[in-house]
Coordinates of C-alpha atoms in Angstrom, one line a residue:
M1 CA -72.6 73.7 -48.7
T2 CA -70.8 73.0 -52.2
Q3 CA -68.7 70.1 -53.2
S4 CA -65.4 72.2 -53.3
N5 CA -66.4 73.2 -49.4
T6 CA -67.0 69.7 -48.5
L7 CA -63.6 68.4 -50.2
T8 CA -61.9 71.1 -48.2
L9 CA -63.3 70.5 -44.9
K10 CA -62.2 66.9 -45.6
K11 CA -58.9 67.6 -46.4
L12 CA -58.6 69.8 -43.3
Y13 CA -59.8 66.8 -41.2
Q14 CA -57.4 64.8 -42.7
Y15 CA -54.3 66.9 -42.0
F16 CA -55.9 67.5 -38.4
I17 CA -55.6 63.7 -37.8
Q18 CA -51.9 63.4 -39.3
A19 CA -51.0 66.4 -37.2
I20 CA -52.3 65.2 -33.5
T21 CA -51.2 61.4 -34.4
G22 CA -47.6 62.8 -35.7
K23 CA -47.8 60.7 -39.0
E24 CA -45.9 63.3 -40.9
N25 CA -42.5 65.0 -40.0
E26 CA -40.7 65.9 -43.0
F27 CA -41.0 70.0 -43.2
T28 CA -38.4 70.8 -45.6
T29 CA -40.3 70.0 -48.7
G30 CA -43.7 70.6 -49.8
S31 CA -46.4 73.1 -49.0
I32 CA -45.1 75.5 -46.4
R33 CA -48.8 76.5 -45.4
K34 CA -49.5 72.6 -44.7
A35 CA -46.2 72.4 -43.0
I36 CA -47.3 75.3 -40.6
F37 CA -50.6 73.5 -39.9
M38 CA -49.1 70.3 -39.3
L39 CA -46.7 71.6 -36.6
S40 CA -49.1 74.4 -35.5
I41 CA -52.2 72.2 -34.4
P42 CA -50.2 69.8 -31.8
M43 CA -48.3 72.7 -30.5
I44 CA -51.5 74.9 -30.1
L45 CA -53.3 72.1 -28.6
E46 CA -50.2 71.5 -26.0
M47 CA -50.2 75.2 -25.3
M48 CA -54.1 75.3 -24.8
M49 CA -53.6 72.6 -22.3
E50 CA -51.2 74.4 -20.5
S51 CA -53.3 77.5 -20.4
I52 CA -56.7 75.5 -19.6
F53 CA -54.7 74.1 -16.3
A54 CA -53.3 77.9 -15.4
I55 CA -57.4 79.0 -15.7
V56 CA -58.6 76.1 -13.7
D57 CA -55.6 76.4 -11.0
I58 CA -56.3 80.1 -10.2
A59 CA -60.1 79.6 -10.2
Y60 CA -59.5 76.6 -7.5
V61 CA -57.0 79.0 -5.5
S62 CA -59.2 81.7 -5.8
Q63 CA -61.8 79.8 -3.7
V64 CA -59.0 79.6 -0.9
S65 CA -58.3 83.6 -0.2
V66 CA -56.8 86.5 -1.9
N67 CA -53.5 85.7 0.0
A68 CA -53.4 82.2 -1.9
V69 CA -53.8 84.1 -5.4
A70 CA -51.4 86.5 -4.5
T71 CA -48.7 83.7 -3.2
I72 CA -49.1 82.0 -6.5
G73 CA -48.5 85.2 -8.4
L74 CA -45.2 86.1 -6.4
T75 CA -43.9 82.6 -6.6
E76 CA -44.3 82.3 -10.5
S77 CA -42.6 85.4 -10.8
I78 CA -39.5 83.5 -9.1
I79 CA -40.0 80.5 -10.6
T80 CA -39.8 82.3 -13.8
L81 CA -36.2 82.5 -13.1
V82 CA -36.3 78.5 -13.3
Y83 CA -38.3 78.8 -16.6
A84 CA -35.4 81.0 -17.8
V85 CA -32.8 78.2 -17.6
A86 CA -35.3 75.8 -18.8
I87 CA -36.5 77.8 -22.1
G88 CA -32.8 78.7 -22.6
L89 CA -31.9 75.1 -22.5
S90 CA -35.0 74.3 -24.6
M91 CA -34.1 76.9 -27.4
A92 CA -30.7 75.6 -27.7
A93 CA -32.1 71.6 -27.9
T94 CA -34.8 72.8 -30.3
A95 CA -32.4 74.6 -32.9
V96 CA -29.6 71.9 -32.5
V97 CA -32.1 68.8 -32.6
A98 CA -33.8 70.5 -35.7
R99 CA -30.7 71.4 -37.7
R100 CA -29.4 67.6 -37.1
I101 CA -32.8 66.4 -38.4
G102 CA -32.6 69.0 -41.3
E103 CA -29.3 67.5 -42.2
K104 CA -30.8 64.0 -41.8
D105 CA -28.1 63.5 -38.9
V106 CA -30.3 61.4 -36.2
Q107 CA -27.3 60.2 -34.3
G108 CA -26.3 63.9 -33.8
A109 CA -29.9 64.4 -32.6
K110 CA -29.6 61.8 -30.2
E111 CA -26.4 63.1 -28.8
A112 CA -27.3 66.6 -28.3
A113 CA -30.7 65.4 -26.7
V114 CA -28.8 63.4 -24.0
Q115 CA -26.4 66.1 -23.4
A116 CA -29.5 68.7 -23.0
I117 CA -31.4 66.3 -20.4
A118 CA -28.1 65.9 -18.4
L119 CA -27.4 69.6 -17.8
G120 CA -31.3 70.1 -17.1
V121 CA -31.2 67.6 -14.2
V122 CA -28.0 69.2 -12.8
V123 CA -29.5 72.8 -12.9
S124 CA -33.0 71.5 -11.2
I125 CA -31.2 69.7 -8.4
I126 CA -29.4 72.9 -7.4
V127 CA -32.3 75.3 -7.6
G128 CA -34.4 72.7 -5.9
V129 CA -32.6 72.3 -2.9
L130 CA -32.1 76.2 -2.6
G131 CA -35.8 76.7 -3.0
F132 CA -36.9 74.3 -0.5
L133 CA -34.4 75.9 2.0
F134 CA -35.1 79.3 1.4
A135 CA -39.1 79.6 0.7
K136 CA -40.0 82.1 3.2
E137 CA -37.1 84.3 2.6
I138 CA -38.0 84.5 -0.8
L139 CA -41.5 85.5 -0.3
A140 CA -40.1 88.0 1.9
L141 CA -37.8 89.2 -0.5
M142 CA -40.6 89.9 -3.1
G143 CA -42.5 91.9 -0.5
A144 CA -45.1 89.5 0.5
E145 CA -46.8 90.4 3.9
P146 CA -46.1 87.9 7.1
E147 CA -49.8 86.6 6.7
L148 CA -49.1 85.7 3.2
I149 CA -45.9 84.0 3.9
A150 CA -47.5 81.8 6.6
E151 CA -50.3 81.0 4.5
G152 CA -48.3 80.3 1.2
Y153 CA -44.9 79.4 1.9
G154 CA -45.6 75.6 1.5
Y155 CA -46.8 76.3 -2.0
T156 CA -43.2 78.1 -2.8
Q157 CA -41.4 75.6 -1.1
L158 CA -43.0 72.5 -3.1
L159 CA -43.0 73.9 -6.7
I160 CA -39.7 75.3 -6.4
G161 CA -38.5 72.2 -4.6
G162 CA -39.7 70.0 -7.3
N163 CA -38.8 72.2 -10.4
I164 CA -37.0 69.2 -11.9
T165 CA -40.5 68.1 -13.2
I166 CA -41.0 71.5 -14.8
L167 CA -37.4 71.8 -16.2
L168 CA -37.5 68.3 -17.7
L169 CA -41.0 68.8 -19.3
F170 CA -39.9 72.0 -21.0
L171 CA -36.8 70.6 -22.2
I172 CA -38.0 67.0 -23.4
N173 CA -40.8 68.4 -25.3
A174 CA -38.5 70.8 -26.9
I175 CA -36.3 67.9 -28.2
F176 CA -39.8 66.4 -29.8
R177 CA -40.5 69.5 -31.6
G178 CA -36.9 70.0 -33.1
A179 CA -37.3 66.4 -34.1
G180 CA -40.7 67.3 -35.8
N181 CA -42.6 65.3 -33.2
A182 CA -44.8 68.1 -32.2
S183 CA -47.9 65.5 -31.6
V184 CA -45.6 63.7 -29.1
A185 CA -45.2 66.8 -26.9
M186 CA -48.9 67.7 -27.4
W187 CA -49.8 64.1 -25.5
T188 CA -47.4 64.7 -22.8
L189 CA -49.1 68.2 -22.0
V190 CA -52.7 66.5 -22.2
L191 CA -51.6 64.0 -19.5
S192 CA -49.7 66.4 -17.4
N193 CA -52.3 68.8 -17.2
G194 CA -55.2 66.4 -17.2
L195 CA -54.0 64.8 -14.1
N196 CA -53.3 68.6 -12.6
I197 CA -57.0 69.4 -13.0
I198 CA -58.4 66.1 -11.4
L199 CA -55.9 66.4 -8.6
D200 CA -55.8 70.3 -7.7
P201 CA -59.3 69.9 -5.9
I202 CA -58.3 66.8 -4.4
F203 CA -55.4 68.2 -2.4
I204 CA -56.5 71.7 -2.3
F205 CA -60.0 71.1 -0.5
G206 CA -59.3 67.7 0.7
W207 CA -61.1 64.5 -0.5
G208 CA -61.6 61.3 1.4
P209 CA -58.3 60.0 3.3
V210 CA -56.4 63.2 1.5
P211 CA -56.5 66.1 4.1
E212 CA -57.1 69.7 3.0
Y213 CA -53.7 71.5 2.1
G214 CA -55.2 74.6 0.8
V215 CA -52.9 76.6 -1.6
M216 CA -50.0 74.1 -1.2
G217 CA -52.4 71.3 -2.5
A218 CA -51.9 73.2 -5.9
A219 CA -48.3 72.6 -5.8
I220 CA -48.7 68.8 -4.9
A221 CA -51.0 68.1 -7.7
T222 CA -48.5 69.9 -10.2
N223 CA -45.7 68.1 -8.8
I224 CA -47.4 64.9 -9.3
G225 CA -49.1 65.9 -12.7
R226 CA -45.7 67.0 -14.3
G227 CA -43.7 64.1 -12.9
S228 CA -46.0 61.6 -14.3
A229 CA -45.7 63.3 -17.7
V230 CA -41.8 63.3 -17.3
L231 CA -41.8 59.7 -16.8
F232 CA -44.0 59.2 -20.1
Q233 CA -41.4 61.4 -21.9
L234 CA -38.7 59.3 -20.9
A235 CA -40.6 56.2 -22.0
I236 CA -41.4 57.5 -25.5
L237 CA -37.4 58.2 -25.7
F238 CA -36.2 55.4 -25.1
F239 CA -39.1 52.6 -26.2
G240 CA -41.6 54.9 -28.0
W241 CA -42.4 56.3 -31.4
S242 CA -40.4 59.2 -31.8
T243 CA -38.0 60.0 -34.4
I244 CA -35.4 60.0 -31.7
Q245 CA -34.7 56.8 -30.3
I246 CA -32.3 56.9 -27.2
K247 CA -30.6 53.6 -25.9
F248 CA -28.7 53.3 -23.0
K249 CA -25.6 53.2 -24.8
D250 CA -26.1 56.9 -26.1
I251 CA -26.3 57.8 -22.5
V252 CA -22.5 59.2 -22.8
I253 CA -21.3 62.7 -21.8
R254 CA -19.9 64.1 -24.7
I255 CA -17.9 67.4 -23.9
K256 CA -18.0 69.0 -27.4
V257 CA -21.8 68.5 -27.9
M258 CA -22.6 69.6 -24.5
M259 CA -20.0 72.7 -24.6
N260 CA -21.9 73.7 -27.9
L261 CA -25.4 73.3 -26.4
I262 CA -24.1 75.4 -23.5
K263 CA -22.9 78.2 -26.1
V264 CA -26.3 78.2 -27.9
S265 CA -28.4 78.0 -24.7
L266 CA -26.4 80.8 -22.8
G267 CA -27.9 83.4 -25.2
G268 CA -31.3 81.9 -24.8
I269 CA -30.8 81.8 -20.9
A270 CA -29.8 85.4 -20.8
Q271 CA -32.7 86.3 -23.1
F272 CA -35.4 85.1 -20.9
L273 CA -33.4 85.9 -17.7
I274 CA -33.8 89.8 -18.9
G275 CA -37.4 89.2 -19.8
T276 CA -38.3 87.2 -16.5
S277 CA -36.3 89.3 -14.0
S278 CA -37.8 92.5 -15.4
W279 CA -41.2 90.5 -14.5
V280 CA -40.0 90.1 -11.0
F281 CA -39.4 93.8 -10.5
L282 CA -42.8 94.6 -12.0
M283 CA -44.3 91.9 -9.5
R284 CA -42.3 93.6 -6.8
M285 CA -44.0 97.0 -7.8
M286 CA -47.4 95.7 -8.3
A287 CA -47.1 94.6 -4.7
E288 CA -47.0 98.1 -3.3
F289 CA -50.6 98.6 -4.4
G290 CA -51.8 95.6 -2.1
S291 CA -53.0 92.1 -2.3
E292 CA -56.2 93.0 -4.1
V293 CA -54.4 94.9 -6.9
L294 CA -51.9 92.0 -7.1
A295 CA -54.4 89.5 -7.1
G296 CA -56.2 91.1 -10.0
Y297 CA -53.1 91.3 -11.9
T298 CA -52.4 87.7 -11.4
I299 CA -55.7 86.7 -12.6
A300 CA -55.4 88.9 -15.5
I301 CA -51.9 87.2 -16.5
R302 CA -53.5 83.6 -16.3
I303 CA -56.8 84.8 -18.5
M304 CA -54.0 86.0 -21.1
L305 CA -52.2 82.8 -20.8
F306 CA -55.3 81.2 -22.4
T307 CA -54.6 83.3 -25.6
L308 CA -50.7 83.6 -25.4
M309 CA -50.2 80.0 -25.2
P310 CA -51.8 79.0 -28.6
S311 CA -49.8 82.2 -29.9
W312 CA -46.5 80.5 -28.6
G313 CA -47.6 77.3 -30.4
M314 CA -47.7 78.7 -33.6
S315 CA -44.3 80.6 -32.7
N316 CA -42.4 77.2 -32.0
A317 CA -43.8 76.0 -35.4
A318 CA -41.6 78.8 -36.9
A319 CA -38.7 77.6 -34.9
T320 CA -38.8 74.1 -35.9
L321 CA -39.5 75.2 -39.6
V322 CA -36.4 77.5 -39.6
G323 CA -34.1 75.0 -37.9
Q324 CA -35.1 72.2 -40.2
N325 CA -34.9 74.3 -43.5
L326 CA -31.7 76.0 -42.6
G327 CA -30.1 72.2 -41.9
A328 CA -31.6 71.3 -45.5
K329 CA -29.9 74.5 -46.7
K330 CA -33.2 76.1 -47.8
P331 CA -32.9 79.6 -46.1
D332 CA -35.6 81.2 -48.5
R333 CA -38.0 78.5 -47.5
A334 CA -37.3 79.6 -43.8
E335 CA -38.1 82.9 -44.2
T336 CA -40.9 82.5 -45.8
S337 CA -42.5 80.2 -43.2
V338 CA -41.7 83.0 -40.4
W339 CA -43.6 85.7 -42.6
K340 CA -46.7 83.1 -43.5
T341 CA -46.7 81.9 -39.6
G342 CA -46.7 85.7 -38.5
K343 CA -49.6 86.6 -40.5
Y344 CA -51.7 83.8 -39.2
N345 CA -50.9 84.2 -35.4
A346 CA -51.9 88.3 -36.1
Y347 CA -55.3 87.1 -37.3
F348 CA -55.9 84.9 -34.2
M349 CA -54.5 87.8 -32.0
G350 CA -56.6 90.4 -33.3
I351 CA -59.8 88.5 -33.0
V352 CA -58.6 87.9 -29.1
S353 CA -57.7 91.7 -28.6
I354 CA -61.3 92.8 -29.5
I355 CA -62.7 90.1 -26.9
Y356 CA -60.4 91.7 -24.3
L357 CA -61.4 95.2 -24.9
F358 CA -65.1 94.5 -24.6
F359 CA -65.3 91.9 -22.2
S360 CA -62.3 92.0 -19.8
H361 CA -63.9 92.6 -16.5
D362 CA -66.6 90.0 -17.3
L363 CA -63.8 87.6 -17.7
V364 CA -62.0 88.4 -14.3
G365 CA -65.4 88.5 -12.7
W366 CA -65.7 84.6 -13.3
F367 CA -62.6 84.2 -10.7
N368 CA -63.4 86.5 -8.1
D369 CA -66.2 88.7 -7.1
N370 CA -64.0 91.7 -5.1
P371 CA -64.8 94.8 -6.8
V372 CA -61.0 96.0 -6.5
V373 CA -59.6 92.7 -8.1
I374 CA -62.1 93.0 -10.7
E375 CA -61.3 96.8 -11.8
N376 CA -57.6 96.1 -11.8
G377 CA -57.6 92.8 -13.5
G378 CA -60.0 94.0 -16.4
L379 CA -58.1 97.1 -16.7
C380 CA -55.1 95.1 -17.3
L381 CA -56.5 92.8 -19.8
Q382 CA -57.7 96.0 -21.7
I383 CA -54.6 98.1 -21.7
I384 CA -52.2 95.0 -22.9
A385 CA -54.8 93.8 -25.6
I386 CA -53.9 97.0 -27.4
G387 CA -50.7 95.7 -28.5
Y388 CA -51.8 92.1 -29.4
I389 CA -51.0 92.3 -33.1
F390 CA -47.4 93.4 -32.2
Y391 CA -47.1 90.7 -30.3
A392 CA -48.3 88.1 -32.7
Y393 CA -45.1 89.2 -35.1
G394 CA -43.0 89.9 -32.3
M395 CA -43.4 86.1 -30.8
V396 CA -42.9 84.5 -34.0
V397 CA -39.8 86.6 -35.1
T398 CA -38.2 86.0 -31.8
Q399 CA -38.8 82.0 -31.8
A400 CA -37.5 82.4 -35.6
F401 CA -34.4 83.7 -34.4
N402 CA -33.8 81.0 -31.7
G403 CA -34.8 78.5 -34.1
A404 CA -31.9 79.3 -36.1
G405 CA -29.8 79.4 -33.1
D406 CA -29.1 83.0 -33.2
T407 CA -30.3 83.5 -29.6
G408 CA -28.1 86.6 -29.3
T409 CA -30.0 88.7 -31.2
P410 CA -33.4 88.6 -29.1
T411 CA -31.2 88.7 -26.0
K412 CA -29.9 92.3 -27.1
I413 CA -33.5 93.2 -28.2
N414 CA -34.8 92.1 -24.8
L415 CA -32.1 94.0 -23.0
V416 CA -33.4 97.1 -24.4
A417 CA -37.2 96.5 -24.4
F418 CA -37.3 95.2 -21.0
W419 CA -34.5 96.7 -19.0
M420 CA -33.8 99.8 -20.6
F421 CA -37.2 100.7 -21.5
Q422 CA -39.9 99.0 -19.8
L423 CA -38.6 99.3 -16.2
P424 CA -37.8 102.9 -16.2
F425 CA -41.2 103.8 -17.9
A426 CA -43.3 101.6 -15.3
Y427 CA -41.6 103.2 -12.2
L428 CA -41.9 106.9 -13.7
A429 CA -45.5 106.0 -14.7
A430 CA -46.6 104.3 -11.5
I431 CA -44.6 106.1 -8.9
T432 CA -43.5 109.0 -10.0
F433 CA -46.5 110.3 -11.9
E434 CA -48.8 108.5 -9.4
L435 CA -50.6 106.3 -12.2
G436 CA -50.5 103.3 -9.9
A437 CA -51.1 100.0 -11.5
M438 CA -52.1 101.3 -14.7
G439 CA -48.6 102.8 -15.2
V440 CA -47.3 99.4 -15.0
F441 CA -49.7 98.0 -17.3
I442 CA -49.2 100.8 -20.0
A443 CA -45.1 100.1 -19.7
I444 CA -45.9 96.2 -20.4
T445 CA -47.6 97.1 -23.6
A446 CA -45.2 99.7 -25.0
A447 CA -42.1 97.5 -24.2
E448 CA -44.0 94.6 -26.2
V449 CA -44.9 96.7 -29.1
L450 CA -41.1 98.1 -29.3
L451 CA -40.0 94.6 -29.0
A452 CA -41.7 93.6 -32.1
I453 CA -40.8 96.3 -34.5
V454 CA -37.2 96.2 -33.5
S455 CA -37.1 92.2 -34.0
I456 CA -38.9 92.7 -37.5
I457 CA -36.2 95.1 -38.7
W458 CA -33.4 93.1 -37.3
F459 CA -34.8 89.8 -39.0
K460 CA -34.9 91.5 -42.3
K461 CA -31.4 91.9 -42.4
G462 CA -31.0 88.0 -43.0
N463 CA -28.0 87.7 -40.7
W464 CA -29.7 84.6 -38.7
K465 CA -29.4 82.6 -42.0
K466 CA -25.6 82.4 -41.7
V467 CA -25.6 81.1 -38.0
Q468 CA -23.8 77.7 -37.5
V469 CA -25.0 75.3 -34.7

């Protein structure tokens, strides 16, 4: 190894340590490549922890029954509606906090953080009560068979009932990211998912004095793990080392700030609701082909999360860079950051797509040995992987709009790509032309490619640079 290579590796190692320890959060000056690296590394690790848990969780639950796996698939298609609110508020929180930090207005960032958390608590309580009381009815509405409902409603009841842990985990981490403290968000996910992985087998299969809860045990472990992480987040906000330090005197409802957050978040919520509601309809369509096909689809999606999560990590880095640089009155630097992040994301996703094209059935086979499950899960991975390069740019550009506070533009694009194109396409291909599950998989890929192309065209127009939040 040459001396120059040794120096490069040494510098990368130093940057890596700085990134995961959060020693740098100034991203409006200096090297853009370094800024992307410093933000992306903790965000990628954060998302990797989330995806590792998703894989481990489905591996444990697969040992219970096919119905248990299908229960998770149906429940998560509903809980994504909660994610819609969480991510919509998170988009607003990241955009506003990043803009205030870029303007050097730390007090304004604190005020935005407090209002965002207050909104999150109110929404999660309402959703939690409804989910706990009507879990069976929700599963029945999604087309679950009576045996599946009897076995899995406890999971649905606890997961939706305890959604406050999911919502606040998303929301507070978005505040940390907007402030440039991506490493803090990473460590909260390490705690949350580390606990989940340890507790999952204990509550699913029973251990010592803990009885065997089956699939419901996965929900218990999730609530404990994420709840512990939320307490950790709050401790950092009040007593820790983040850029934003909230004092008890800061806990005041500020109507003007809250209304601004609501205005920005409405676009984000609508944007995600469009995507997730189309996801619910796709899951309902998949349920028509039986539990085995649905289980294969669910396992494939969990495997995909393992690669999409790091990609989302890079996309989140773009959102923070856009928000902070717009706040610092540097729109050209914000745009350059987006194109560079998209390029790095495309390199990563290109490699992953090759792996999926050749080894998809083997990957699904690690989690279930049912031939129908493996066939459908493998086919899903192969078809969706075809569009991975497009996904790479689509995710980064979409998050760039959101980081600028322009949540309306991705909302319109999602409406066209998912409701006006994906759902009719999926129905025609799967039901009318009798392609079955493969028709749904093709529709997913085609819609994501369309979304990426339209997003890039609109981004180049530059209207997002003029948005005020």
